[in-house]
Amino acid sequence: MQMSTRTRLAGAVAAAAVVTGVLPGAAHADEGTETREMAVVMVNFSDSKIEKPEETRKRVQERYFGQSESINTFYDDMTNGRFQFTPAQADQPVIGPVDIPMAARCETGRMNTLVQEELRKQGLDREKGDYRHLSMVFPDDKTKCGWGGLGSVGGPYSWIPTFGLDQTTLSHEIGHNFGFGHQMRLRCQDGDLANCEEDGTSGKTPMGGGGVKHGLTAPEMIHMKWLNSQEKKRLTKSGTYELRSLHERGGTGLRALDVPMGENRLVVEYRHQAGKLDAEVEGVHAYLVKDGAYQSAPLVDLTEEAASAEAPAADAIKSASDKAGQVRIDVTESGEGSATVEVSLNGEPAPAEAANSVSDGSGTGSGDSSDSGGSPKGDEAGDGITVQSDGKALAESGGDSTTPYVAAGGGALVLLGAALYAKLRRRRA
């Protein structure tokens, strides 16, 4: 059935991401629970206002801070309770609606500037540490932005039209705030990690089109330091290791291997259903990390068949090698919540016995994302920033295979790309 451009855009939710303000790095998983204050603000334009504000307020509060299907419950599951958002004002979890002197337009920088001005009038100032994240919820009946959500990469801002209020949209846009890019898929021929071409998105994380039915990937977790020193191992020599399910709640043991591969790294994880997560993911997966960019490491796919609900392990690796870097990985056992992985470095065979001690080269190390928590330098979105998005092309493709950068006002950068959501039905407040 033919769909209008507007319908396709709502379905694919093209979400550009703007590099803006800088956030402090995330707390390491060994340091306990990290809490971040978020100001969630309902916004009224001069010519367009949120319908049924009290009803919308309740829905907004549930989607951000509720006990079921909220952004908070998603990241609680991701981190085994090591991270949570709290409202900037405990007695008013959702602020507003605030009226800003601006007609309904997709001028996100100006919207941000005006909303912060209103918050300062109410005694909330981000520069004074009153909140670390700002999420703006606005009516879209006149803006017609062409995307279902927008998040600043490594910065604290997100813009959510009222029809985009669901856990999938929020997990993706807040993921951009953490520094995550869109996760792509590399098709590698003949099991050779040096012979790969980009081919769509990974489907293994909300940042790669998987939605919230999939958890974050191991490199994304490493970027945020959400794996503690007993859960990841940075390898320096050949070994055999037993991995437990990446998103198993509780428990102990290794969840990720960080393997040197020439100038790059290869992160290896085992995925298995854990509660509501990963019902359609099974097996050992690997991700290529270039230049320390754990936050956007693409999936390595050595198979021809895509994973699905009927075949969740279809794109899992069994064996992979980088002949130039003298690295080889073999999965000898996989299933029922654990996997055994042999890693050979510098041509030295892996011993048969699993050695899961993390004392050898584990910890953060120089190859961890040095800017964990998402904090690339850039200008804050302000008045005059123009967000551009080739929404039609992205909507039709389900996600561009490239992530081009273009200059915008004030020296900021705009990342063009689709939010990569499977389906997002338009909803009114």
PDB file of C-alpha atoms in Angstrom, residues 31-263:
ATOM      1  CA  GLU A  31      31.640   2.957  41.743  1.00  0.00           C
ATOM      2  CA  GLY A  32      27.976   2.195  42.463  1.00  0.00           C
ATOM      3  CA  THR A  33      24.839   3.836  41.113  1.00  0.00           C
ATOM      4  CA  GLU A  34      25.068   6.990  39.028  1.00  0.00           C
ATOM      5  CA  THR A  35      22.165   9.467  39.139  1.00  0.00           C
ATOM      6  CA  ARG A  36      21.565  12.263  36.667  1.00  0.00           C
ATOM      7  CA  GLU A  37      19.008  15.048  37.026  1.00  0.00           C
ATOM      8  CA  MET A  38      16.747  15.592  34.021  1.00  0.00           C
ATOM      9  CA  ALA A  39      14.487  18.556  33.376  1.00  0.00           C
ATOM     10  CA  VAL A  40      11.537  17.344  31.303  1.00  0.00           C
ATOM     11  CA  VAL A  41       9.605  20.339  29.976  1.00  0.00           C
ATOM     12  CA  MET A  42       6.314  20.511  28.089  1.00  0.00           C
ATOM     13  CA  VAL A  43       6.491  23.401  25.616  1.00  0.00           C
ATOM     14  CA  ASN A  44       3.748  25.603  24.148  1.00  0.00           C
ATOM     15  CA  PHE A  45       4.408  27.732  21.065  1.00  0.00           C
ATOM     16  CA  SER A  46       2.678  31.058  20.525  1.00  0.00           C
ATOM     17  CA  ASP A  47       0.461  29.492  17.860  1.00  0.00           C
ATOM     18  CA  SER A  48       0.367  25.831  18.917  1.00  0.00           C
ATOM     19  CA  LYS A  49      -0.225  24.385  22.386  1.00  0.00           C
ATOM     20  CA  ILE A  50      -0.195  20.908  23.904  1.00  0.00           C
ATOM     21  CA  GLU A  51      -3.687  19.463  23.913  1.00  0.00           C
ATOM     22  CA  LYS A  52      -5.061  18.075  27.184  1.00  0.00           C
ATOM     23  CA  PRO A  53      -2.015  19.191  29.210  1.00  0.00           C
ATOM     24  CA  GLU A  54      -2.833  17.271  32.395  1.00  0.00           C
ATOM     25  CA  GLU A  55      -3.424  14.051  30.513  1.00  0.00           C
ATOM     26  CA  THR A  56      -0.238  14.627  28.522  1.00  0.00           C
ATOM     27  CA  ARG A  57       1.696  15.424  31.700  1.00  0.00           C
ATOM     28  CA  LYS A  58       0.739  12.042  33.162  1.00  0.00           C
ATOM     29  CA  ARG A  59       1.832  10.246  29.996  1.00  0.00           C
ATOM     30  CA  VAL A  60       5.115  12.160  29.844  1.00  0.00           C
ATOM     31  CA  GLN A  61       5.898  11.368  33.468  1.00  0.00           C
ATOM     32  CA  GLU A  62       5.191   7.668  32.896  1.00  0.00           C
ATOM     33  CA  ARG A  63       7.439   7.544  29.799  1.00  0.00           C
ATOM     34  CA  TYR A  64      10.362   9.237  31.532  1.00  0.00           C
ATOM     35  CA  PHE A  65      10.208   8.229  35.195  1.00  0.00           C
ATOM     36  CA  GLY A  66       7.536   5.507  35.453  1.00  0.00           C
ATOM     37  CA  GLN A  67       7.962   1.966  36.728  1.00  0.00           C
ATOM     38  CA  SER A  68       7.032   0.322  33.424  1.00  0.00           C
ATOM     39  CA  GLU A  69       8.210   0.995  29.858  1.00  0.00           C
ATOM     40  CA  SER A  70       9.982   4.248  30.717  1.00  0.00           C
ATOM     41  CA  ILE A  71      13.403   5.553  29.801  1.00  0.00           C
ATOM     42  CA  ASN A  72      14.361   4.935  33.432  1.00  0.00           C
ATOM     43  CA  THR A  73      13.347   1.271  33.442  1.00  0.00           C
ATOM     44  CA  PHE A  74      15.200   0.702  30.153  1.00  0.00           C
ATOM     45  CA  TYR A  75      18.525   2.008  31.445  1.00  0.00           C
ATOM     46  CA  ASP A  76      17.955   0.304  34.791  1.00  0.00           C
ATOM     47  CA  ASP A  77      17.754  -2.998  32.889  1.00  0.00           C
ATOM     48  CA  MET A  78      20.853  -2.097  30.839  1.00  0.00           C
ATOM     49  CA  THR A  79      22.974  -1.377  33.901  1.00  0.00           C
ATOM     50  CA  ASN A  80      21.652  -3.818  36.512  1.00  0.00           C
ATOM     51  CA  GLY A  81      20.472  -0.840  38.541  1.00  0.00           C
ATOM     52  CA  ARG A  82      23.710   1.145  38.212  1.00  0.00           C
ATOM     53  CA  PHE A  83      22.143   4.172  36.500  1.00  0.00           C
ATOM     54  CA  GLN A  84      18.972   6.214  36.841  1.00  0.00           C
ATOM     55  CA  PHE A  85      17.469   9.574  35.944  1.00  0.00           C
ATOM     56  CA  THR A  86      15.767  11.707  38.586  1.00  0.00           C
ATOM     57  CA  PRO A  87      13.536  14.745  38.005  1.00  0.00           C
ATOM     58  CA  ALA A  88      15.208  18.146  38.315  1.00  0.00           C
ATOM     59  CA  GLN A  89      12.330  19.059  40.650  1.00  0.00           C
ATOM     60  CA  ALA A  90      11.109  16.227  42.849  1.00  0.00           C
ATOM     61  CA  ASP A  91       7.750  17.913  43.458  1.00  0.00           C
ATOM     62  CA  GLN A  92       7.219  18.596  39.758  1.00  0.00           C
ATOM     63  CA  PRO A  93       8.721  15.759  37.692  1.00  0.00           C
ATOM     64  CA  VAL A  94       7.324  17.249  34.463  1.00  0.00           C
ATOM     65  CA  ILE A  95       7.623  21.024  34.158  1.00  0.00           C
ATOM     66  CA  GLY A  96       5.118  23.222  32.331  1.00  0.00           C
ATOM     67  CA  PRO A  97       3.666  23.641  29.887  1.00  0.00           C
ATOM     68  CA  VAL A  98       5.864  26.699  29.510  1.00  0.00           C
ATOM     69  CA  ASP A  99       4.912  29.290  26.910  1.00  0.00           C
ATOM     70  CA  ILE A 100       7.735  30.482  24.684  1.00  0.00           C
ATOM     71  CA  PRO A 101       7.540  33.505  22.330  1.00  0.00           C
ATOM     72  CA  MET A 102       8.103  31.483  19.186  1.00  0.00           C
ATOM     73  CA  ALA A 103       5.831  30.263  16.416  1.00  0.00           C
ATOM     74  CA  ALA A 104       5.711  26.499  15.876  1.00  0.00           C
ATOM     75  CA  ARG A 105       8.781  25.699  13.777  1.00  0.00           C
ATOM     76  CA  CYS A 106      11.589  23.146  13.786  1.00  0.00           C
ATOM     77  CA  GLU A 107      14.111  25.689  15.045  1.00  0.00           C
ATOM     78  CA  THR A 108      15.429  23.423  17.766  1.00  0.00           C
ATOM     79  CA  GLY A 109      18.267  25.728  18.809  1.00  0.00           C
ATOM     80  CA  ARG A 110      15.944  28.659  19.366  1.00  0.00           C
ATOM     81  CA  MET A 111      13.474  26.431  21.207  1.00  0.00           C
ATOM     82  CA  ASN A 112      16.287  25.287  23.493  1.00  0.00           C
ATOM     83  CA  THR A 113      17.409  28.866  24.202  1.00  0.00           C
ATOM     84  CA  LEU A 114      13.896  30.075  25.041  1.00  0.00           C
ATOM     85  CA  VAL A 115      13.062  27.060  27.214  1.00  0.00           C
ATOM     86  CA  GLN A 116      16.243  27.541  29.241  1.00  0.00           C
ATOM     87  CA  GLU A 117      15.338  31.196  29.726  1.00  0.00           C
ATOM     88  CA  GLU A 118      11.952  30.147  31.130  1.00  0.00           C
ATOM     89  CA  LEU A 119      13.601  27.579  33.419  1.00  0.00           C
ATOM     90  CA  ARG A 120      15.948  30.204  34.819  1.00  0.00           C
ATOM     91  CA  LYS A 121      12.907  32.317  35.714  1.00  0.00           C
ATOM     92  CA  GLN A 122      11.721  29.315  37.743  1.00  0.00           C
ATOM     93  CA  GLY A 123      15.082  28.975  39.491  1.00  0.00           C
ATOM     94  CA  LEU A 124      16.521  26.146  37.388  1.00  0.00           C
ATOM     95  CA  ASP A 125      19.863  26.830  35.742  1.00  0.00           C
ATOM     96  CA  ARG A 126      21.829  24.091  33.954  1.00  0.00           C
ATOM     97  CA  GLU A 127      25.079  26.040  34.252  1.00  0.00           C
ATOM     98  CA  LYS A 128      24.648  26.018  38.032  1.00  0.00           C
ATOM     99  CA  GLY A 129      24.145  22.260  38.067  1.00  0.00           C
ATOM    100  CA  ASP A 130      20.374  22.221  38.660  1.00  0.00           C
ATOM    101  CA  TYR A 131      20.001  19.614  35.904  1.00  0.00           C
ATOM    102  CA  ARG A 132      22.262  17.728  33.506  1.00  0.00           C
ATOM    103  CA  HIS A 133      19.769  16.726  30.807  1.00  0.00           C
ATOM    104  CA  LEU A 134      17.008  18.792  29.230  1.00  0.00           C
ATOM    105  CA  SER A 135      14.229  17.085  27.275  1.00  0.00           C
ATOM    106  CA  MET A 136      11.653  19.244  25.510  1.00  0.00           C
ATOM    107  CA  VAL A 137       8.222  17.795  24.632  1.00  0.00           C
ATOM    108  CA  PHE A 138       6.258  19.881  22.151  1.00  0.00           C
ATOM    109  CA  PRO A 139       3.115  19.696  19.966  1.00  0.00           C
ATOM    110  CA  ASP A 140       3.839  18.804  16.353  1.00  0.00           C
ATOM    111  CA  ASP A 141       0.551  19.737  14.705  1.00  0.00           C
ATOM    112  CA  LYS A 142       2.225  22.739  13.014  1.00  0.00           C
ATOM    113  CA  THR A 143       5.972  22.086  13.279  1.00  0.00           C
ATOM    114  CA  LYS A 144       5.954  19.126  10.829  1.00  0.00           C
ATOM    115  CA  CYS A 145       9.581  18.390  11.707  1.00  0.00           C
ATOM    116  CA  GLY A 146       9.730  15.120   9.791  1.00  0.00           C
ATOM    117  CA  TRP A 147      11.320  13.190  12.647  1.00  0.00           C
ATOM    118  CA  GLY A 148       9.962  11.495  15.753  1.00  0.00           C
ATOM    119  CA  GLY A 149      12.801  12.521  18.047  1.00  0.00           C
ATOM    120  CA  LEU A 150      16.069  14.450  18.090  1.00  0.00           C
ATOM    121  CA  GLY A 151      19.021  14.112  20.464  1.00  0.00           C
ATOM    122  CA  SER A 152      22.311  15.992  20.734  1.00  0.00           C
ATOM    123  CA  VAL A 153      25.275  13.636  20.448  1.00  0.00           C
ATOM    124  CA  GLY A 154      27.292  13.845  23.648  1.00  0.00           C
ATOM    125  CA  GLY A 155      25.223  16.782  24.804  1.00  0.00           C
ATOM    126  CA  PRO A 156      22.320  17.087  27.228  1.00  0.00           C
ATOM    127  CA  TYR A 157      19.435  18.062  24.933  1.00  0.00           C
ATOM    128  CA  SER A 158      16.569  16.145  23.331  1.00  0.00           C
ATOM    129  CA  TRP A 159      13.479  17.289  21.454  1.00  0.00           C
ATOM    130  CA  ILE A 160      10.421  14.985  21.427  1.00  0.00           C
ATOM    131  CA  PRO A 161       7.171  15.744  19.565  1.00  0.00           C
ATOM    132  CA  THR A 162       4.123  14.491  21.447  1.00  0.00           C
ATOM    133  CA  PHE A 163       3.560  11.608  19.020  1.00  0.00           C
ATOM    134  CA  GLY A 164       7.095  10.317  19.759  1.00  0.00           C
ATOM    135  CA  LEU A 165       6.491   9.645  23.447  1.00  0.00           C
ATOM    136  CA  ASP A 166       7.444   6.001  23.748  1.00  0.00           C
ATOM    137  CA  GLN A 167      10.295   3.984  25.220  1.00  0.00           C
ATOM    138  CA  THR A 168      11.880   3.211  21.840  1.00  0.00           C
ATOM    139  CA  THR A 169      12.113   6.860  20.799  1.00  0.00           C
ATOM    140  CA  LEU A 170      13.422   8.012  24.163  1.00  0.00           C
ATOM    141  CA  SER A 171      16.020   5.257  24.514  1.00  0.00           C
ATOM    142  CA  HIS A 172      17.385   6.169  21.090  1.00  0.00           C
ATOM    143  CA  GLU A 173      17.511   9.939  21.598  1.00  0.00           C
ATOM    144  CA  ILE A 174      18.919   9.745  25.134  1.00  0.00           C
ATOM    145  CA  GLY A 175      21.416   7.268  23.704  1.00  0.00           C
ATOM    146  CA  HIS A 176      22.621  10.097  21.456  1.00  0.00           C
ATOM    147  CA  ASN A 177      23.026  12.215  24.608  1.00  0.00           C
ATOM    148  CA  PHE A 178      25.341   9.500  25.938  1.00  0.00           C
ATOM    149  CA  GLY A 179      27.463   9.857  22.801  1.00  0.00           C
ATOM    150  CA  PHE A 180      26.090   6.866  20.885  1.00  0.00           C
ATOM    151  CA  GLY A 181      25.957   7.106  17.104  1.00  0.00           C
ATOM    152  CA  HIS A 182      23.841   4.979  14.804  1.00  0.00           C
ATOM    153  CA  GLN A 183      25.236   1.457  14.901  1.00  0.00           C
ATOM    154  CA  MET A 184      25.850  -0.028  11.471  1.00  0.00           C
ATOM    155  CA  ARG A 185      26.494  -3.565  10.159  1.00  0.00           C
ATOM    156  CA  LEU A 186      29.666  -4.714   8.380  1.00  0.00           C
ATOM    157  CA  ARG A 187      29.349  -7.637   5.963  1.00  0.00           C
ATOM    158  CA  CYS A 188      32.658  -9.504   5.952  1.00  0.00           C
ATOM    159  CA  GLN A 189      33.476 -12.088   3.311  1.00  0.00           C
ATOM    160  CA  ASP A 190      34.952 -15.541   3.934  1.00  0.00           C
ATOM    161  CA  GLY A 191      35.295 -14.995   7.666  1.00  0.00           C
ATOM    162  CA  ASP A 192      38.004 -12.391   7.081  1.00  0.00           C
ATOM    163  CA  LEU A 193      37.707  -9.321   9.300  1.00  0.00           C
ATOM    164  CA  ALA A 194      39.849  -7.325   6.866  1.00  0.00           C
ATOM    165  CA  ASN A 195      37.354  -7.744   4.018  1.00  0.00           C
ATOM    166  CA  CYS A 196      34.210  -5.932   5.139  1.00  0.00           C
ATOM    167  CA  GLU A 197      31.689  -3.506   3.651  1.00  0.00           C
ATOM    168  CA  GLU A 198      28.969  -1.517   5.427  1.00  0.00           C
ATOM    169  CA  ASP A 199      25.485  -2.930   4.877  1.00  0.00           C
ATOM    170  CA  GLY A 200      22.613  -1.272   6.730  1.00  0.00           C
ATOM    171  CA  THR A 201      22.130  -1.200  10.480  1.00  0.00           C
ATOM    172  CA  SER A 202      22.971  -3.754  13.141  1.00  0.00           C
ATOM    173  CA  GLY A 203      19.530  -4.514  14.598  1.00  0.00           C
ATOM    174  CA  LYS A 204      21.256  -5.364  17.891  1.00  0.00           C
ATOM    175  CA  THR A 205      20.596  -2.167  19.879  1.00  0.00           C
ATOM    176  CA  PRO A 206      18.123   0.740  19.938  1.00  0.00           C
ATOM    177  CA  MET A 207      20.901   2.698  18.222  1.00  0.00           C
ATOM    178  CA  GLY A 208      20.924   0.216  15.351  1.00  0.00           C
ATOM    179  CA  GLY A 209      17.211  -0.164  14.701  1.00  0.00           C
ATOM    180  CA  GLY A 210      16.575  -2.908  17.254  1.00  0.00           C
ATOM    181  CA  GLY A 211      14.264  -0.891  19.494  1.00  0.00           C
ATOM    182  CA  VAL A 212      13.898  -1.614  23.196  1.00  0.00           C
ATOM    183  CA  LYS A 213      13.335  -5.327  22.652  1.00  0.00           C
ATOM    184  CA  HIS A 214      17.114  -5.414  22.220  1.00  0.00           C
ATOM    185  CA  GLY A 215      19.597  -4.287  24.826  1.00  0.00           C
ATOM    186  CA  LEU A 216      22.657  -2.149  24.258  1.00  0.00           C
ATOM    187  CA  THR A 217      25.719  -3.843  22.808  1.00  0.00           C
ATOM    188  CA  ALA A 218      28.916  -4.535  24.734  1.00  0.00           C
ATOM    189  CA  PRO A 219      30.943  -1.707  23.132  1.00  0.00           C
ATOM    190  CA  GLU A 220      28.181   0.763  24.015  1.00  0.00           C
ATOM    191  CA  MET A 221      28.273  -0.555  27.580  1.00  0.00           C
ATOM    192  CA  ILE A 222      32.069  -0.175  27.662  1.00  0.00           C
ATOM    193  CA  HIS A 223      31.767   3.391  26.387  1.00  0.00           C
ATOM    194  CA  MET A 224      29.518   4.239  29.335  1.00  0.00           C
ATOM    195  CA  LYS A 225      31.637   2.198  31.798  1.00  0.00           C
ATOM    196  CA  TRP A 226      28.570   0.138  32.644  1.00  0.00           C
ATOM    197  CA  LEU A 227      30.574  -3.098  32.772  1.00  0.00           C
ATOM    198  CA  ASN A 228      32.676  -3.455  35.892  1.00  0.00           C
ATOM    199  CA  SER A 229      36.193  -4.819  36.105  1.00  0.00           C
ATOM    200  CA  GLN A 230      34.914  -8.364  36.653  1.00  0.00           C
ATOM    201  CA  GLU A 231      32.605  -8.252  33.629  1.00  0.00           C
ATOM    202  CA  LYS A 232      34.977  -7.257  30.827  1.00  0.00           C
ATOM    203  CA  LYS A 233      38.468  -8.377  29.995  1.00  0.00           C
ATOM    204  CA  ARG A 234      40.987  -6.494  27.910  1.00  0.00           C
ATOM    205  CA  LEU A 235      43.109  -9.212  26.326  1.00  0.00           C
ATOM    206  CA  THR A 236      46.881  -9.176  25.935  1.00  0.00           C
ATOM    207  CA  LYS A 237      47.470 -12.849  25.105  1.00  0.00           C
ATOM    208  CA  SER A 238      45.730 -15.924  23.740  1.00  0.00           C
ATOM    209  CA  GLY A 239      43.122 -17.565  25.931  1.00  0.00           C
ATOM    210  CA  THR A 240      39.861 -19.488  26.218  1.00  0.00           C
ATOM    211  CA  TYR A 241      36.999 -17.723  27.952  1.00  0.00           C
ATOM    212  CA  GLU A 242      33.468 -18.448  29.070  1.00  0.00           C
ATOM    213  CA  LEU A 243      31.033 -15.599  28.538  1.00  0.00           C
ATOM    214  CA  ARG A 244      27.688 -15.227  30.238  1.00  0.00           C
ATOM    215  CA  SER A 245      24.708 -13.494  28.701  1.00  0.00           C
ATOM    216  CA  LEU A 246      25.356  -9.770  28.325  1.00  0.00           C
ATOM    217  CA  HIS A 247      22.010  -8.742  29.821  1.00  0.00           C
ATOM    218  CA  GLU A 248      21.540 -11.445  32.429  1.00  0.00           C
ATOM    219  CA  ARG A 249      20.231  -9.719  35.539  1.00  0.00           C
ATOM    220  CA  GLY A 250      22.589 -10.222  38.461  1.00  0.00           C
ATOM    221  CA  GLY A 251      25.117 -13.020  38.475  1.00  0.00           C
ATOM    222  CA  THR A 252      28.878 -12.852  38.102  1.00  0.00           C
ATOM    223  CA  GLY A 253      31.405 -13.551  35.392  1.00  0.00           C
ATOM    224  CA  LEU A 254      32.657 -12.196  32.093  1.00  0.00           C
ATOM    225  CA  ARG A 255      30.234 -10.465  29.759  1.00  0.00           C
ATOM    226  CA  ALA A 256      32.596  -9.010  27.143  1.00  0.00           C
ATOM    227  CA  LEU A 257      36.052  -9.506  25.659  1.00  0.00           C
ATOM    228  CA  ASP A 258      38.082  -6.579  24.323  1.00  0.00           C
ATOM    229  CA  VAL A 259      40.498  -7.998  21.758  1.00  0.00           C
ATOM    230  CA  PRO A 260      43.444  -6.151  20.129  1.00  0.00           C
ATOM    231  CA  MET A 261      43.433  -6.337  16.341  1.00  0.00           C
ATOM    232  CA  GLY A 262      46.274  -4.306  14.856  1.00  0.00           C
ATOM    233  CA  GLU A 263      45.408  -0.625  15.319  1.00  0.00           C
TER     234      GLU A 263
END
